[in-house]
Amino acid sequence: MADLKLWGNLYQELAELFSNGLETVEWIDLWHNQVGFLVEEHPFSTPSLFLGFRILNAEDEGRHMQKLLVQLDVYYFYETFLDTFNGAYNETDALAYLNTVTDIHALLHGKSGTYFSEAKRIAFAPVDTGSAGNLYRQSFSMLVEDYSASPADDQAIPGEV
């Protein structure tokens, strides 16, 4: 696994994975509850996918490196004002939305990349938006090696030589 110097590298790798693997997604961004403020913030295209990160566990591995167990929250949002009940006018779109939820799982579960390994889905739930939109969150755990606090190899630290 490559050194993780910035969280941005992990975000970019995952955004590219989802962008290339999900034809239906029109917008990928970091999660900051945009769905709740769609009118007030700059609008974004839907269906959209948002990524959020948190550390579940950190183990020091020496030389300022940590092995992290990271939780990735993947929020998948589809704004709709049409009915999605069985047999409804919008049933085809609702089923396509649910199929993409499945595709998100298939793209990431059991996978490894340059900046993460051993991705596993650990949670799945709808999220109440308070609006006419469908929002589901799938959470994955993954291992990440963080070298961002490590000194460059060409720098000597007193007492470590």
CSV table of C-alpha atoms in Angstrom, one decimal:
chain,number,residue,atom,x,y,z
A,1,MET,CA,0.0,0.0,0.0
A,2,ALA,CA,1.3,3.5,-0.9
A,3,ASP,CA,2.0,6.1,1.7
A,4,LEU,CA,-1.0,8.3,2.6
A,5,LYS,CA,0.3,11.8,2.6
A,6,LEU,CA,-3.1,13.5,2.4
A,7,TRP,CA,-6.7,12.5,2.9
A,8,GLY,CA,-7.2,14.0,-0.5
A,9,ASN,CA,-5.4,11.1,-2.1
A,10,LEU,CA,-7.9,8.7,-0.5
A,11,TYR,CA,-10.9,10.9,-1.5
A,12,GLN,CA,-9.6,11.2,-5.1
A,13,GLU,CA,-9.1,7.4,-5.4
A,14,LEU,CA,-12.6,6.6,-4.2
A,15,ALA,CA,-14.2,9.4,-6.2
A,16,GLU,CA,-12.6,8.0,-9.4
A,17,LEU,CA,-13.6,4.5,-8.5
A,18,PHE,CA,-17.3,5.6,-8.1
A,19,SER,CA,-17.2,7.9,-11.1
A,20,ASN,CA,-15.9,5.2,-13.4
A,21,GLY,CA,-18.1,2.5,-12.0
A,22,LEU,CA,-21.4,4.2,-11.6
A,23,GLU,CA,-23.0,5.6,-14.8
A,24,THR,CA,-26.0,7.1,-13.0
A,25,VAL,CA,-24.0,9.3,-10.5
A,26,GLU,CA,-23.8,12.9,-11.7
A,27,TRP,CA,-22.1,14.5,-8.7
A,28,ILE,CA,-19.5,13.3,-6.2
A,29,ASP,CA,-18.4,15.5,-3.3
A,30,LEU,CA,-17.3,15.4,0.4
A,31,TRP,CA,-20.2,15.1,2.8
A,32,HIS,CA,-21.2,18.2,4.7
A,33,ASN,CA,-25.0,17.7,4.9
A,34,GLN,CA,-25.6,19.4,1.5
A,35,VAL,CA,-28.8,17.5,1.1
A,36,GLY,CA,-30.4,19.5,4.0
A,37,PHE,CA,-29.5,22.8,2.5
A,38,LEU,CA,-30.0,22.1,-1.2
A,39,VAL,CA,-31.9,25.4,-1.8
A,40,GLU,CA,-29.6,27.6,0.3
A,41,GLU,CA,-26.3,26.2,-1.1
A,42,HIS,CA,-25.2,26.0,-4.6
A,43,PRO,CA,-27.3,23.4,-6.4
A,44,PHE,CA,-25.8,20.0,-7.4
A,45,SER,CA,-26.9,17.5,-9.9
A,46,THR,CA,-28.7,14.3,-8.7
A,47,PRO,CA,-28.3,11.4,-8.4
A,48,SER,CA,-25.3,12.4,-6.2
A,49,LEU,CA,-22.8,10.6,-4.0
A,50,PHE,CA,-21.1,12.1,-1.0
A,51,LEU,CA,-18.1,10.7,1.0
A,52,GLY,CA,-17.4,11.2,4.7
A,53,PHE,CA,-14.4,9.8,6.6
A,54,ARG,CA,-13.8,9.1,10.3
A,55,ILE,CA,-11.2,7.1,12.2
A,56,LEU,CA,-12.5,4.2,14.2
A,57,ASN,CA,-9.2,3.0,15.5
A,58,ALA,CA,-5.5,4.1,15.3
A,59,GLU,CA,-2.5,1.9,16.1
A,60,ASP,CA,1.0,3.4,16.2
A,61,GLU,CA,3.4,1.4,14.0
A,62,GLY,CA,6.6,3.3,14.6
A,63,ARG,CA,8.4,6.2,12.9
A,64,HIS,CA,5.2,8.3,13.3
A,65,MET,CA,3.2,6.0,11.1
A,66,GLN,CA,-0.3,4.8,12.1
A,67,LYS,CA,-2.4,2.0,10.9
A,68,LEU,CA,-5.9,3.3,10.8
A,69,LEU,CA,-9.3,1.6,10.7
A,70,VAL,CA,-11.3,4.1,8.7
A,71,GLN,CA,-15.0,4.3,8.4
A,72,LEU,CA,-16.1,5.6,5.0
A,73,ASP,CA,-19.7,6.8,4.8
A,74,VAL,CA,-21.1,6.8,1.3
A,75,TYR,CA,-24.3,8.9,1.0
A,76,TYR,CA,-26.3,8.3,-2.1
A,77,PHE,CA,-29.0,11.0,-2.8
A,78,TYR,CA,-31.7,11.2,-5.4
A,79,GLU,CA,-34.0,14.2,-5.4
A,80,THR,CA,-37.5,13.2,-6.4
A,81,PHE,CA,-41.0,14.7,-6.1
A,82,LEU,CA,-42.6,11.8,-7.9
A,83,ASP,CA,-44.1,8.7,-6.3
A,84,THR,CA,-41.9,5.7,-5.9
A,85,PHE,CA,-44.5,3.2,-4.6
A,86,ASN,CA,-44.9,-0.2,-6.3
A,87,GLY,CA,-46.6,0.4,-9.6
A,88,ALA,CA,-46.1,4.2,-9.5
A,89,TYR,CA,-45.2,6.4,-12.5
A,90,ASN,CA,-41.6,6.7,-11.1
A,91,GLU,CA,-41.2,3.1,-10.1
A,92,THR,CA,-38.5,2.5,-12.8
A,93,ASP,CA,-36.4,5.4,-11.5
A,94,ALA,CA,-36.9,4.2,-7.9
A,95,LEU,CA,-35.7,0.7,-8.9
A,96,ALA,CA,-32.7,2.2,-10.7
A,97,TYR,CA,-31.8,4.2,-7.6
A,98,LEU,CA,-32.0,1.0,-5.5
A,99,ASN,CA,-29.9,-0.9,-8.1
A,100,THR,CA,-27.2,1.8,-7.8
A,101,VAL,CA,-27.2,1.4,-4.0
A,102,THR,CA,-26.4,-2.3,-4.7
A,103,ASP,CA,-23.7,-1.3,-7.2
A,104,ILE,CA,-22.0,0.9,-4.6
A,105,HIS,CA,-21.7,-2.1,-2.4
A,106,ALA,CA,-20.4,-4.3,-5.2
A,107,LEU,CA,-17.8,-1.7,-6.2
A,108,LEU,CA,-16.2,-1.4,-2.8
A,109,HIS,CA,-16.9,-4.4,-0.6
A,110,GLY,CA,-13.9,-6.7,-0.4
A,111,LYS,CA,-11.7,-4.4,-2.5
A,112,SER,CA,-8.4,-2.8,-2.0
A,113,GLY,CA,-6.8,0.2,-3.7
A,114,THR,CA,-3.6,2.3,-3.6
A,115,TYR,CA,-4.6,4.1,-0.4
A,116,PHE,CA,-6.9,1.6,1.3
A,117,SER,CA,-7.3,-2.1,1.8
A,118,GLU,CA,-9.9,-4.6,3.0
A,119,ALA,CA,-13.0,-2.5,2.5
A,120,LYS,CA,-16.0,-4.1,4.1
A,121,ARG,CA,-19.6,-2.8,4.4
A,122,ILE,CA,-20.5,-2.5,8.1
A,123,ALA,CA,-23.7,-0.5,8.0
A,124,PHE,CA,-26.6,0.4,5.7
A,125,ALA,CA,-29.6,2.7,6.5
A,126,PRO,CA,-31.9,5.3,5.1
A,127,VAL,CA,-31.3,8.9,6.2
A,128,ASP,CA,-34.2,11.2,6.9
A,129,THR,CA,-33.7,14.3,4.7
A,130,GLY,CA,-36.9,16.2,5.7
A,131,SER,CA,-37.4,16.8,2.0
A,132,ALA,CA,-38.6,15.0,-1.1
A,133,GLY,CA,-35.4,13.1,-1.6
A,134,ASN,CA,-34.1,9.6,-1.1
A,135,LEU,CA,-30.9,9.3,0.9
A,136,TYR,CA,-29.2,6.1,1.9
A,137,ARG,CA,-25.9,5.8,3.8
A,138,GLN,CA,-23.7,2.8,3.4
A,139,SER,CA,-20.7,2.6,5.8
A,140,PHE,CA,-17.5,0.7,5.0
A,141,SER,CA,-14.5,0.0,7.1
A,142,MET,CA,-11.1,0.0,5.5
A,143,LEU,CA,-7.5,-0.2,6.5
A,144,VAL,CA,-5.3,2.9,5.8
A,145,GLU,CA,-1.6,3.4,6.5
A,146,ASP,CA,-1.0,7.0,7.4
A,147,TYR,CA,2.6,8.2,7.0
A,148,SER,CA,1.7,11.9,7.0
A,149,ALA,CA,3.4,12.7,10.3
A,150,SER,CA,6.6,10.8,9.4
A,151,PRO,CA,9.7,12.8,8.7
A,152,ALA,CA,11.2,12.7,5.3
A,153,ASP,CA,13.8,9.9,4.9
A,154,ASP,CA,16.5,12.4,4.3
A,155,GLN,CA,15.9,14.1,7.7
A,156,ALA,CA,17.7,12.8,10.7
A,157,ILE,CA,16.0,13.1,14.1
A,158,PRO,CA,18.2,13.4,17.1
A,159,GLY,CA,18.3,10.1,19.0
A,160,GLU,CA,16.8,8.1,16.1
A,161,VAL,CA,20.1,7.7,14.1
